[in-house]
Coordinates of C-alpha atoms and ligand atoms in Angstrom, one line a residue:
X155 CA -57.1 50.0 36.0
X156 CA -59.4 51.7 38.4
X157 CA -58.2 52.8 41.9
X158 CA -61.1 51.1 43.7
X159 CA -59.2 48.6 46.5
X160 CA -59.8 45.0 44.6
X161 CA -60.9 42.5 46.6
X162 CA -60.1 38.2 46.8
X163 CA -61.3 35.7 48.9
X164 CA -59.4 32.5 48.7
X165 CA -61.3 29.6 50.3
X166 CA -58.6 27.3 51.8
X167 CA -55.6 27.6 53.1
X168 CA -53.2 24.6 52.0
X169 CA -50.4 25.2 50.3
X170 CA -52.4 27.0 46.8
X171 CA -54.3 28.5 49.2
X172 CA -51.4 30.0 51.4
X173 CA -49.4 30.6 48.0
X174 CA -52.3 32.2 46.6
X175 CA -53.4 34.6 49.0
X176 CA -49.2 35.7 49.7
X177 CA -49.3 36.4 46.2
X178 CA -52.7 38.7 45.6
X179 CA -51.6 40.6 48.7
X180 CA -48.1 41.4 47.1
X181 CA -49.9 42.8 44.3
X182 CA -52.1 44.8 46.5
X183 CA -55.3 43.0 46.6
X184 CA -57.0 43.7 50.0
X185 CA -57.5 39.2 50.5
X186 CA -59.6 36.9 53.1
X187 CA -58.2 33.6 53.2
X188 CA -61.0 31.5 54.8
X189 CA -59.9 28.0 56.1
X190 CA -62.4 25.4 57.3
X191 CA -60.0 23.9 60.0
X192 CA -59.1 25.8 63.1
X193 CA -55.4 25.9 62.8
X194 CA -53.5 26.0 59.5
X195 CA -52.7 22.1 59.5
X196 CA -49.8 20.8 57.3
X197 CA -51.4 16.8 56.7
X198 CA -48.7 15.0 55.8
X199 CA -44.4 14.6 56.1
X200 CA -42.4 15.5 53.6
X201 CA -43.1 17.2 50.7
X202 CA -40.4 17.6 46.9
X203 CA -40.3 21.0 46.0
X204 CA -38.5 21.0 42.2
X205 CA -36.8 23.8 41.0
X206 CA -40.2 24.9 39.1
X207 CA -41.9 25.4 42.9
X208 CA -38.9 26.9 43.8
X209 CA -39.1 29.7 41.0
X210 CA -42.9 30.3 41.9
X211 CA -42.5 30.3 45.4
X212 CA -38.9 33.1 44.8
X213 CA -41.8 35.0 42.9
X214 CA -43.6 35.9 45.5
X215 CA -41.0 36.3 47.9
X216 CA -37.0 35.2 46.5
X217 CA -36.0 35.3 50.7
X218 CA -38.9 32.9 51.3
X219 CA -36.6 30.1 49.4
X220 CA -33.5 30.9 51.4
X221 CA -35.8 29.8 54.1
X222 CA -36.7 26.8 52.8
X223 CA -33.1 26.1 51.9
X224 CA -31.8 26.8 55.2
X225 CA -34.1 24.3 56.0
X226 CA -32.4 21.0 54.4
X227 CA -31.2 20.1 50.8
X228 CA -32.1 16.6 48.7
X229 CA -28.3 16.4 47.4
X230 CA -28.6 12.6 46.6
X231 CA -32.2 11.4 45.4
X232 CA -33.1 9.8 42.5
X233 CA -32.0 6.3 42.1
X234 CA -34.2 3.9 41.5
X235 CA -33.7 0.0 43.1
X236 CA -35.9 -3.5 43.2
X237 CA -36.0 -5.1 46.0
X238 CA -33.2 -7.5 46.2
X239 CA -31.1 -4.0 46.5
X240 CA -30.3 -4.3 42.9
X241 CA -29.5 -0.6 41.5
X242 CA -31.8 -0.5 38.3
X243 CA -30.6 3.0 37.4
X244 CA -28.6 6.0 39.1
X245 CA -29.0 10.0 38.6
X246 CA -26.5 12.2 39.9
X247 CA -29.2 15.2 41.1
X248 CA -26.0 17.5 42.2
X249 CA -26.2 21.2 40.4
X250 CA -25.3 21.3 37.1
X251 CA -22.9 23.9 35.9
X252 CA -25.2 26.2 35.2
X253 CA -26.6 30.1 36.1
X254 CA -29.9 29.2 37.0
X255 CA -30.4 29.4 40.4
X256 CA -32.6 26.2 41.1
X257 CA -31.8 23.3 39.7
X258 CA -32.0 21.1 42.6
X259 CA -34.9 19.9 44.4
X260 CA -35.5 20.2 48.0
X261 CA -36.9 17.7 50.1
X262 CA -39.0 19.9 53.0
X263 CA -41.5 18.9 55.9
X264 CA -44.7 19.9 55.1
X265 CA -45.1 22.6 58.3
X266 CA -41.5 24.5 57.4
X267 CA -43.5 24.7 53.7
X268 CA -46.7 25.8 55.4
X269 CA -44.7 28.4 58.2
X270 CA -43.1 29.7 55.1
X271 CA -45.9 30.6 53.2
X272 CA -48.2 31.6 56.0
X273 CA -45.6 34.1 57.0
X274 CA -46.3 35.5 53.5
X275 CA -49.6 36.2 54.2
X276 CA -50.9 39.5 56.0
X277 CA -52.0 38.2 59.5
X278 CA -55.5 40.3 59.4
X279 CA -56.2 38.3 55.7
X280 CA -56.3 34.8 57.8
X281 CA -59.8 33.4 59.1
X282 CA -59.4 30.4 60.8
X283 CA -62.8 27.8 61.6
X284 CA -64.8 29.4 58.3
X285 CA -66.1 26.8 56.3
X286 CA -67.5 28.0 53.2
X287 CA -70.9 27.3 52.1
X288 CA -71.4 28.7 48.8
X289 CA -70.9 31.3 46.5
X290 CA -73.1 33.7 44.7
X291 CA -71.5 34.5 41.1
X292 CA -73.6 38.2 41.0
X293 CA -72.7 40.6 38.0
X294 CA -71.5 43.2 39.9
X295 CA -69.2 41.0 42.5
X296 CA -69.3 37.6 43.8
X297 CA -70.8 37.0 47.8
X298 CA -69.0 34.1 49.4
X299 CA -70.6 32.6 52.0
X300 CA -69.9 31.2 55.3
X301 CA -72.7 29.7 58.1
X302 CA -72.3 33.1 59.9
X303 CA -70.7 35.7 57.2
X304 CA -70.6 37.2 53.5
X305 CA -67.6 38.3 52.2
X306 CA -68.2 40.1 49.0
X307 CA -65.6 39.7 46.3
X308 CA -64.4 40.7 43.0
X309 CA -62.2 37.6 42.6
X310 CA -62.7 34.2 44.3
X311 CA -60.2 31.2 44.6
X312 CA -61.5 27.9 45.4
X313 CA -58.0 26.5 46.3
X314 CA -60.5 23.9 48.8
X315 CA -58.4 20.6 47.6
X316 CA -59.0 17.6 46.0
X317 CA -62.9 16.9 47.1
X318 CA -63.6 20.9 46.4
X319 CA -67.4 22.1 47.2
X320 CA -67.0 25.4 45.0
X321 CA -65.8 23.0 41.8
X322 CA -69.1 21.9 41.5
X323 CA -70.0 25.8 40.2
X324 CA -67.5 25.2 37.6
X325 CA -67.2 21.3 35.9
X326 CA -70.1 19.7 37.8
X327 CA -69.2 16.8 35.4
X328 CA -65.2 16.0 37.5
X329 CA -65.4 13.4 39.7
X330 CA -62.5 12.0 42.0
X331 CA -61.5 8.2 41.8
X332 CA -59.1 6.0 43.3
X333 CA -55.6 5.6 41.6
X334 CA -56.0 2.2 43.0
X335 CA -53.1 1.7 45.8
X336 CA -52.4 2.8 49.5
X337 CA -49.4 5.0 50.8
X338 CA -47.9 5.5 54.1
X339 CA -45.3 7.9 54.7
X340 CA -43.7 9.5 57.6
X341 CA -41.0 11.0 58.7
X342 CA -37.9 9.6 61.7
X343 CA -36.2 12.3 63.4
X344 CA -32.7 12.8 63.1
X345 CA -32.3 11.0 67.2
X346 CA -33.8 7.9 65.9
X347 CA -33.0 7.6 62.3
X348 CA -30.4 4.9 61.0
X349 CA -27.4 6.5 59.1
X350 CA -28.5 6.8 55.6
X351 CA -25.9 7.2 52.3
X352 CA -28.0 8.6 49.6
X353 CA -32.1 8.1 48.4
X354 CA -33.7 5.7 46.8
X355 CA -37.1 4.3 45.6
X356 CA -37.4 0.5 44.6
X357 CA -40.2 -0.7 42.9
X358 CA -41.6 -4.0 43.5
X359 CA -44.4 -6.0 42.6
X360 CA -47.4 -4.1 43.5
X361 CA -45.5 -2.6 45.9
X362 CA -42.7 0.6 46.2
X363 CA -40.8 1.8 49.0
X364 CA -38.8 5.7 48.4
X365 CA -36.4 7.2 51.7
X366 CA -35.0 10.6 51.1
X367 CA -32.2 11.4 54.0
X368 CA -32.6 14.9 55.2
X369 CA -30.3 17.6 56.1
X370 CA -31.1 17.8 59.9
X371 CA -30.5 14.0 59.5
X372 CA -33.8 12.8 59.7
X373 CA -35.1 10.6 57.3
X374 CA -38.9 10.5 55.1
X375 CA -39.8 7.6 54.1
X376 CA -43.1 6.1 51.7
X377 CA -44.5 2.9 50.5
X378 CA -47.4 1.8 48.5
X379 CA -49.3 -0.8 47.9
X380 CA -51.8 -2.1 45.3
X381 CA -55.2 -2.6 46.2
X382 CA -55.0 -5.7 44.2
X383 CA -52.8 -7.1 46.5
X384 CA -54.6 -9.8 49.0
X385 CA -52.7 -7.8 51.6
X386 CA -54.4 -4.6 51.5
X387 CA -56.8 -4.2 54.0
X388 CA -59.5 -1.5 53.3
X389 CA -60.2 -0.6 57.1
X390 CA -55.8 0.0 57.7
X391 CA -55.2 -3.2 59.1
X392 CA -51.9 -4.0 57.2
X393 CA -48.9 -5.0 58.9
X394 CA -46.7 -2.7 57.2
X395 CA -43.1 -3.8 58.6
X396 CA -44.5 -7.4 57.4
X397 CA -45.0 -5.9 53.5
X398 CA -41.2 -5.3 53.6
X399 CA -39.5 -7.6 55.7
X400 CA -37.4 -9.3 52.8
X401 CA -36.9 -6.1 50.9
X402 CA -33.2 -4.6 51.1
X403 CA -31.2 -2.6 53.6
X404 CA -32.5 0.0 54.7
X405 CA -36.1 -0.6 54.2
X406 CA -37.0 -3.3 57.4
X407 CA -34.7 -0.8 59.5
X408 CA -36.3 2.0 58.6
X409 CA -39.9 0.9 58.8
X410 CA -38.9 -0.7 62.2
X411 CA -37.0 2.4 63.2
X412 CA -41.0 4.2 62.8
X413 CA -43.9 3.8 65.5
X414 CA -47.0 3.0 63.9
X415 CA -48.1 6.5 65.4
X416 CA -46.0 8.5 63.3
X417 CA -47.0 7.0 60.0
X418 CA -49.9 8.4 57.9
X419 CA -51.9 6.1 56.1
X420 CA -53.7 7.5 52.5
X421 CA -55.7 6.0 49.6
X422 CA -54.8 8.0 46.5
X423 CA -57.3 9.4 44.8
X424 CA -57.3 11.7 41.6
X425 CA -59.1 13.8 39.6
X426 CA -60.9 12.5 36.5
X427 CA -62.2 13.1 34.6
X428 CA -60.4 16.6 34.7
X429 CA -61.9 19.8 34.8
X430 CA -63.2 21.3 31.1
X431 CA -62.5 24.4 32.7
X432 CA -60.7 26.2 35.4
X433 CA -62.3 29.4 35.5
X434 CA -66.2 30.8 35.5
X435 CA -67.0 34.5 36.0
X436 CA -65.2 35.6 38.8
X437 CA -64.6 32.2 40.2
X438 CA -61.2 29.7 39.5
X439 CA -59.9 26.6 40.8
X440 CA -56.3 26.2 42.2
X441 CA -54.3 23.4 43.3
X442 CA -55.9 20.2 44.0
X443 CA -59.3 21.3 43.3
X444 CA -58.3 22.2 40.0
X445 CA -56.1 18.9 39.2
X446 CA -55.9 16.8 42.0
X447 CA -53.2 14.0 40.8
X448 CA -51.2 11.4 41.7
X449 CA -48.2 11.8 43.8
X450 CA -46.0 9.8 41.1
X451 CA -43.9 12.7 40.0
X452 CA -44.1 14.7 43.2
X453 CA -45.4 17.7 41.4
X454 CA -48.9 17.8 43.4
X455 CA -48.1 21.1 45.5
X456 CA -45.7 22.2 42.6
X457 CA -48.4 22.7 40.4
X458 CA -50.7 24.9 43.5
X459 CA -47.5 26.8 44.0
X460 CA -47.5 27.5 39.7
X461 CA -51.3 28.1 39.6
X462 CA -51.0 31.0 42.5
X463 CA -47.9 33.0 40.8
X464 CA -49.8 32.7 37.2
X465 CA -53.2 33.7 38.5
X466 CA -51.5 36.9 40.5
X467 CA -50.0 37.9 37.2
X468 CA -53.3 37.5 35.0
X469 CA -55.4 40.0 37.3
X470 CA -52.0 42.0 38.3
X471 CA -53.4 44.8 35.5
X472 CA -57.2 44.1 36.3
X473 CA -59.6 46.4 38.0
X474 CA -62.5 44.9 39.7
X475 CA -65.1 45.0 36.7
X476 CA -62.1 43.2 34.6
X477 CA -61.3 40.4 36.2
X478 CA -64.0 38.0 34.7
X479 CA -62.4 39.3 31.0
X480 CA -58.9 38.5 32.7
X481 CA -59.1 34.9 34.0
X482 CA -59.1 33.0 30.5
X483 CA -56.0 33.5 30.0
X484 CA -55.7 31.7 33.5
X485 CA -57.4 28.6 32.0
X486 CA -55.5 29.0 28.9
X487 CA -52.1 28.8 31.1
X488 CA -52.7 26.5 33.6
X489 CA -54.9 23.6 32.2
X490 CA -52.9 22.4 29.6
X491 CA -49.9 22.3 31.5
X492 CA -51.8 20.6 35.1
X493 CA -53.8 17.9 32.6
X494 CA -50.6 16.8 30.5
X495 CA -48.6 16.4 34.2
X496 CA -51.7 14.4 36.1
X497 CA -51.8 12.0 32.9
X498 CA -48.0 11.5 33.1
X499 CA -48.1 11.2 36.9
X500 CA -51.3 8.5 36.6
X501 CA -49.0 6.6 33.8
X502 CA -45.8 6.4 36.1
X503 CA -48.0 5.4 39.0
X504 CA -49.7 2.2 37.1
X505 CA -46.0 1.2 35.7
X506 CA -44.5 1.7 39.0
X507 CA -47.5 -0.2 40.8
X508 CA -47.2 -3.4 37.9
X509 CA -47.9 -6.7 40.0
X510 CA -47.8 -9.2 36.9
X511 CA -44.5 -10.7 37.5
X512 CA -43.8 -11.2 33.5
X513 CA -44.8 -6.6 33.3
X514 CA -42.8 -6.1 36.3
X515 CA -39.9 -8.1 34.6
X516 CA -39.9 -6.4 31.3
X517 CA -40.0 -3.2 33.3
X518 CA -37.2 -3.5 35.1
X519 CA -35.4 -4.8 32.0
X520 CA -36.0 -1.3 29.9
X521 CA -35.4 0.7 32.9
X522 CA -31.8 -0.4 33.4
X523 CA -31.1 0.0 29.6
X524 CA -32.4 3.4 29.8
X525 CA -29.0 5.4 29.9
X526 CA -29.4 6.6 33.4
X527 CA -29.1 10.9 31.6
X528 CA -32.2 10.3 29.8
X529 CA -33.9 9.2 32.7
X530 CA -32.7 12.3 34.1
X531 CA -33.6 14.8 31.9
X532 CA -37.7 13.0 31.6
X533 CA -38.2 13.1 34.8
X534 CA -36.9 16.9 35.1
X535 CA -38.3 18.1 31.9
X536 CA -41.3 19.3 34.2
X537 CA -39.2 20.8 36.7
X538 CA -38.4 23.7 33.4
X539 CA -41.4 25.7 34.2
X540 CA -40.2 29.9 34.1
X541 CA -43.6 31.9 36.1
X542 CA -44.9 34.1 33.1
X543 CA -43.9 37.7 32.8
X544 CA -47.0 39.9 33.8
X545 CA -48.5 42.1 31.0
X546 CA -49.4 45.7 32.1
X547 CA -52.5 47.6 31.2
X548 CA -50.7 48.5 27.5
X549 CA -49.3 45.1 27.2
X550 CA -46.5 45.8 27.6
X551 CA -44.3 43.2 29.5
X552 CA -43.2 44.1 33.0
Ligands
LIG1992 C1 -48.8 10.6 49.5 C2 -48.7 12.0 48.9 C3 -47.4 12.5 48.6 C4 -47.3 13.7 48.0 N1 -46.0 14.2 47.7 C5 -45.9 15.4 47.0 C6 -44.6 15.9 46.7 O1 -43.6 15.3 47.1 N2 -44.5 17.1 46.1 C7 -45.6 17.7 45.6 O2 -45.5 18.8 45.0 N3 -46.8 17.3 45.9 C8 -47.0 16.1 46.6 N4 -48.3 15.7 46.9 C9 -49.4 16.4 46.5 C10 -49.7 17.6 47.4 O3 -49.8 17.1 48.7 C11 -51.0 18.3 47.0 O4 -51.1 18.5 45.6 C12 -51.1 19.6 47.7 O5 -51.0 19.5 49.1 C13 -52.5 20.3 47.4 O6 -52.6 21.5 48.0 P1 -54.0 22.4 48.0 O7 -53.7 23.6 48.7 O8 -54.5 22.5 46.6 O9 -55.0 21.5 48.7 P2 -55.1 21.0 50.2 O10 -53.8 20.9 50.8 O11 -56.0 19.9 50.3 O12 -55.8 22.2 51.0 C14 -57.2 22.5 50.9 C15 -57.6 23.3 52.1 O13 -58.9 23.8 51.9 C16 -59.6 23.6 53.2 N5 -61.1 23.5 52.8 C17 -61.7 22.6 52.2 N6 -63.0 22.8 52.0 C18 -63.2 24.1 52.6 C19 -64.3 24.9 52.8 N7 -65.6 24.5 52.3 N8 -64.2 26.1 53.5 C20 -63.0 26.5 53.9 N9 -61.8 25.7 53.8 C21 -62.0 24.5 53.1 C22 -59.0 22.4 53.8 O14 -59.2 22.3 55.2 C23 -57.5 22.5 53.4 O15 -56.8 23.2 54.4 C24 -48.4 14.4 47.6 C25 -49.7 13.9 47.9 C26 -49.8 12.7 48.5 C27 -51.2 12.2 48.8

């Protein structure tokens, strides 16, 4: 590798972007993380991090997960309930006996995630209020350009989420969609929040409602609804309480226990079709601009968190000229892996989101014969992920 100081510029800083950046300045990459917004703004509540995040994130940083644990701890999760409070089936999530480290999940709020990772970053890398424009793809370097600035680069990460400008440069073909239903979600602080045994998500008609207790002893909470449903109201109107006011215990205390402030409304869209590609020249995607997908398996910001430790490792050996040569290997790691999750994330969504009463029934019916360990070991089978080990300039594994 050549001793010329290597140069990134990540455009975004969400969590790929954040994770991205942290990790390219560990390996010495001199990196300017340009974010549109003017403060580093965590959208949303809580967020799963499975033990597969948790692996990338200790990658980059093994203290920054002892941070994250300190934080709070999803001991009690994954049951799954209809309406009538009925348990359809039951996973014990607690650690199995076994050496690995992470084998739990852990339920965070979305700013402890983003304080984490931002505190991985170097503070001079950060640019806040720099929304990026374009990018010239020359064969020397690439110029990324702001209204006001060029920042010349040998290596640039469009980790600019789900409705990316830079993807464009790569698949022009991807479009987003929607998945077809509305969440809301929020989180009750641990003054206001009923008391709370264990997690759950029940799955209605059309409908779903999940509430994860947290360690501080606050509560998150989300529900969906299908757009099919006549009570969907395109412009936000819907009288969420109203949507769950015969469900069971907790749900009408918890939604009631919420003000309508606190509760962030989203269509979900996706990605698709996905990208043919995730890398061109000197440019990749990352994190939701590479594979925006449904929130069904919770492995949205997983995956960004994967994409930033795998694309560190690919250029870890590269010098500046190499790094086109290096970032197949990128594509060849990451889009197999992201496409097979978003199409098993899209397929739980529609059978979770089922509003024909005979589907819905027949659902239910196979879910409580499943026994409840392969249920288990399906819906963790992603959650197995290992970040590759890096190849130095011989090959030889590091
Ligand atoms: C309801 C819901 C629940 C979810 N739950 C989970 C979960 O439990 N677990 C999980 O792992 N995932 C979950 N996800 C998915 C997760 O939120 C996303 O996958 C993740 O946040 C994507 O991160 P990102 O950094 O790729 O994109 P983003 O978070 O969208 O960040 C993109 C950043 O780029 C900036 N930007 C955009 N354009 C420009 C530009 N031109 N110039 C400069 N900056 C720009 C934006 O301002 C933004 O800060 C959920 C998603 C939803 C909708």
């Amino acid at each position: 590798m050549s001793t010329q100081q290597r140069r990134a510029v990540v455009v975004g800083a969400g969590v790929g972007g954040l994770a991205a950046a942290a990790a390219l300045a560990r390996d010495g990459w001199q990196v300017d993380l340009l974010e549109r917004r003017p403060r580093i703004q965590a959208v949303g509540a809580g967020l799963s991090l499975w033990p597969n995040a948790l692996r990338a994130i200790a990658a980059v940083e093994p203290t920054a997960v002892d941070r994250l644990r300190g934080h709070n701890e999803l001991q009690d999760m994954v049951g799954l309930r209809r309406p009538d409070g009925r348990w359809l089936s039951r996973v014990d999530p607690s650690p199995a006996d076994t050496a690995d480290a992470f084998t739990i999940p852990l339920m965070v709020t979305r700013p402890k995630l983003y304080d984490v990772l931002r505190d991985l970053v170097p503070g001079e890398a950060l640019h806040l209020g720099r929304t990026v424009t374009g990018v010239d793809l020359g064969p020397a370097a690439a110029v990324v350009r702001t209204d006001d600035e060029e920042f010349p680069a040998d290596l640039v990460v469009a980790a600019d989420g789900i409705h990316s400008r830079l993807r464009t440069l790569v698949d022009p073909r991807t479009r987003t969609r929607g998945a077809g239903y509305v969440t809301w979600r929020a989180l009750i602080p641990p003054e206001s929040a009923p008391a709370l045994q264990s997690g759950s998500e029940t799955w209605g008609r059309g409908q779903r409602f999940g509430c994860i207790p947290l360690a501080n002893g606050g509560i998150y909470w989300y529900a969906t609804l299908a757009h099919a449903d006549p009570r969907y109201r395109a412009d936000g109107s819907e009288d969420v309480p109203g949507l769950f006011a015969d469900w069971h215990d907790p749900v009408p205390r918890l939604l009631e226990a919420t003000p309508p402030d606190r509760i962030i409304r989203t269509d979900i869209e996706l990605l698709w079709p996905l990208p043919r590609t995730f890398v061109r020249d000197r440019l990749v995607l990352l994190g939701d601009a590479a594979h925006a997908m449904t929130p069904d398996l919770g492995q949205g910001a997983c995956q960004a968190l994967e994409d930033a430790v795998e694309l560190a490792t690919v250029v870890r050996a590269a010098g500046p000229g190499e790094v086109p040569a290096a970032l197949p290997e990128y594509d060849r790691l990451r889009r197999a892996r992201t496409t097979g999750l978003a199409k098993q994330a899209r397929l739980l969504g529609k059978i979770g989101q089922l509003r024909n009463p005979l589907g819905a029934r027949l659902r239910d019916r196979l879910i409580s014969l499943v026994p409840a360990n392969s249920a288990s070991r399906s819906l963790t089978f992603p959650t197995t992920w290992e970040p590759t080990e890096s190849t130095g300039p011989t090959g030889a594994r590091s």
